Amino acid sequence: MRSKGGWYAGFETVSNFQMFFRDWRPAKKSSFLPVIALHGSLIQSGMWNATAEGAGSIRMICPDQRGFGRTDDPG
């Protein structure tokens, strides 16, 4: 079975705090712009896993918003 793509995850420093993100990169390259998927309150970026994996050849970047998931809460 051919892979649909893969998840990459990491942190970026934004205004002195660490912001976590998940980045779905499809196996097949696309000319579409990436989609930024934001979660609602009391949830984290993992809520987009199934949506991203089922989206075909669209790249999705899913950050944990400030104070949620693995992103710092700057107060």
Coordinates of N, CA and C in Angstrom, one line a residue:
M1 N 0.8 -1.2 0.0 CA 0.0 0.0 0.0 C 0.9 1.2 0.0
R2 N 0.6 2.2 -0.9 CA 1.4 3.4 -1.0 C 1.0 4.4 0.1
S3 N 2.0 5.0 0.6 CA 1.8 6.0 1.7 C 1.1 7.2 1.2
K4 N 0.2 7.8 2.0 CA -0.5 9.0 1.7 C 0.3 10.2 2.0
G5 N 1.3 10.1 2.8 CA 2.1 11.2 3.2 C 2.6 11.0 4.6
G6 N 3.0 12.1 5.3 CA 3.5 11.9 6.6 C 3.4 13.2 7.5
W7 N 3.4 13.0 8.8 CA 3.3 14.1 9.7 C 4.7 14.5 10.2
Y8 N 4.9 15.8 10.2 CA 6.1 16.4 10.8 C 5.6 17.3 11.9
A9 N 6.4 17.4 13.0 CA 6.0 18.2 14.1 C 7.2 18.9 14.7
G10 N 6.9 20.0 15.3 CA 8.1 20.8 15.8 C 7.6 22.0 16.6
F11 N 8.5 22.8 17.0 CA 8.3 24.0 17.7 C 8.9 25.2 17.0
E12 N 8.2 26.3 17.1 CA 8.7 27.6 16.6 C 8.7 28.6 17.8
T13 N 9.7 29.4 17.9 CA 9.7 30.5 18.9 C 9.0 31.7 18.3
V14 N 7.9 32.1 19.0 CA 7.1 33.3 18.6 C 7.0 34.2 19.8
S15 N 7.5 35.4 19.6 CA 7.4 36.4 20.7 C 7.8 35.8 22.1
N16 N 8.9 35.2 22.2 CA 9.4 34.6 23.4 C 8.7 33.4 24.0
F17 N 7.8 32.8 23.2 CA 7.2 31.5 23.7 C 7.3 30.5 22.6
Q18 N 7.2 29.2 23.1 CA 7.3 28.1 22.2 C 5.9 27.7 21.6
M19 N 5.8 27.6 20.3 CA 4.5 27.2 19.7 C 4.7 25.9 19.0
F20 N 3.9 24.9 19.3 CA 4.0 23.6 18.7 C 3.1 23.5 17.5
F21 N 3.5 22.8 16.5 CA 2.7 22.6 15.3 C 2.8 21.2 14.7
R22 N 1.8 20.8 14.0 CA 1.8 19.5 13.3 C 1.7 19.9 11.8
D23 N 2.4 19.3 10.9 CA 2.5 19.6 9.5 C 2.3 18.4 8.7
W24 N 1.1 18.2 8.1 CA 0.8 17.1 7.2 C 1.3 17.4 5.8
R25 N 2.2 16.5 5.4 CA 2.8 16.7 4.0 C 2.4 15.5 3.2
P26 N 1.5 15.7 2.2 CA 1.1 14.6 1.4 C 2.2 14.0 0.5
A27 N 2.1 12.7 0.2 CA 3.2 12.1 -0.6 C 3.2 12.7 -2.0
K28 N 2.0 13.1 -2.6 CA 2.0 13.6 -3.9 C 2.0 15.2 -3.7
K29 N 2.9 15.8 -4.4 CA 3.1 17.3 -4.4 C 1.8 17.9 -5.0
S30 N 1.5 19.1 -4.5 CA 0.3 19.8 -5.0 C 0.6 21.2 -5.3
S31 N -0.1 21.8 -6.2 CA 0.0 23.2 -6.5 C -0.8 24.1 -5.6
F32 N -1.7 23.4 -4.8 CA -2.5 24.2 -3.9 C -1.7 24.8 -2.7
L33 N -2.2 25.9 -2.2 CA -1.5 26.5 -1.1 C -1.9 25.7 0.2
P34 N -1.0 25.7 1.2 CA -1.3 24.9 2.4 C -2.5 25.5 3.1
V35 N -3.2 24.7 3.9 CA -4.3 25.1 4.7 C -3.8 25.2 6.1
I36 N -4.2 26.3 6.8 CA -3.9 26.5 8.2 C -5.1 26.1 9.0
A37 N -5.1 25.0 9.8 CA -6.3 24.5 10.5 C -6.1 24.9 12.0
L38 N -7.0 25.7 12.5 CA -7.0 26.1 13.9 C -8.0 25.4 14.7
H39 N -7.7 25.0 15.9 CA -8.6 24.2 16.7 C -9.4 25.2 17.6
G40 N -10.5 24.7 18.1 CA -11.4 25.5 19.0 C -10.8 25.4 20.5
S41 N -11.6 26.0 21.4 CA -11.1 26.0 22.8 C -11.2 24.6 23.4
L42 N -10.3 24.4 24.3 CA -10.2 23.1 25.1 C -9.8 21.9 24.2
I43 N -9.3 22.2 23.1 CA -8.8 21.1 22.2 C -7.4 21.4 21.7
Q44 N -6.8 20.5 21.0 CA -5.4 20.8 20.5 C -5.3 20.4 19.0
S45 N -4.2 20.6 18.4 CA -4.0 20.4 17.0 C -4.3 19.0 16.5
G46 N -4.2 18.0 17.4 CA -4.4 16.6 17.0 C -5.8 16.3 16.5
M47 N -6.7 17.2 16.7 CA -8.1 17.0 16.3 C -8.2 17.0 14.7
W48 N -7.2 17.5 14.1 CA -7.2 17.6 12.6 C -6.5 16.4 11.9
N49 N -6.0 15.4 12.7 CA -5.3 14.3 12.1 C -6.1 13.6 11.0
A50 N -7.3 13.1 11.3 CA -8.1 12.4 10.3 C -8.5 13.2 9.1
T51 N -8.8 14.5 9.4 CA -9.1 15.4 8.3 C -7.9 15.6 7.3
A52 N -6.8 15.8 7.9 CA -5.6 16.0 7.1 C -5.2 14.8 6.3
E53 N -5.3 13.6 6.9 CA -4.9 12.4 6.2 C -5.9 12.0 5.1
G54 N -7.1 12.5 5.2 CA -8.2 12.2 4.2 C -8.3 13.3 3.2
A55 N -7.5 14.4 3.3 CA -7.6 15.5 2.4 C -6.9 15.3 1.1
G56 N -6.3 14.2 0.8 CA -5.7 14.0 -0.5 C -4.3 14.7 -0.5
S57 N -4.2 15.5 -1.5 CA -2.8 16.1 -1.8 C -2.7 17.5 -1.2
I58 N -3.5 17.8 -0.2 CA -3.5 19.2 0.4 C -2.6 19.2 1.6
R59 N -1.6 20.1 1.7 CA -0.8 20.2 2.9 C -1.6 21.0 4.0
M60 N -1.5 20.5 5.2 CA -2.2 21.1 6.3 C -1.3 21.4 7.5
I61 N -1.2 22.6 7.9 CA -0.4 23.0 9.1 C -1.4 23.3 10.2
C62 N -1.1 22.6 11.3 CA -2.1 22.6 12.5 C -1.3 23.0 13.7
P63 N -1.4 24.2 14.1 CA -0.7 24.7 15.4 C -1.6 24.4 16.6
D64 N -0.9 24.2 17.7 CA -1.6 24.3 19.0 C -1.6 25.8 19.4
Q65 N -2.8 26.3 19.6 CA -2.8 27.7 20.0 C -2.3 28.0 21.4
R66 N -2.0 29.2 21.7 CA -1.4 29.6 22.9 C -2.2 29.1 24.1
G67 N -1.4 28.4 25.0 CA -2.0 27.8 26.2 C -2.7 26.5 26.0
F68 N -2.6 25.9 24.8 CA -3.3 24.6 24.6 C -2.3 23.6 24.1
G69 N -2.6 22.3 24.3 CA -1.7 21.3 23.8 C -0.3 21.5 24.3
R70 N 0.7 21.5 23.4 CA 2.1 21.6 23.8 C 2.7 23.0 23.6
T71 N 1.8 24.0 23.3 CA 2.3 25.4 23.1 C 2.3 26.1 24.5
D72 N 3.3 26.9 24.7 CA 3.4 27.6 26.0 C 2.2 28.5 26.2
D73 N 1.9 28.8 27.5 CA 0.9 29.8 27.9 C 1.7 31.0 28.4
P74 N 1.8 32.0 27.5 CA 2.6 33.2 27.9 C 1.9 34.0 29.0
G75 N 0.8 33.7 29.5 CA 0.2 34.4 30.6 C -0.8 35.3 30.1

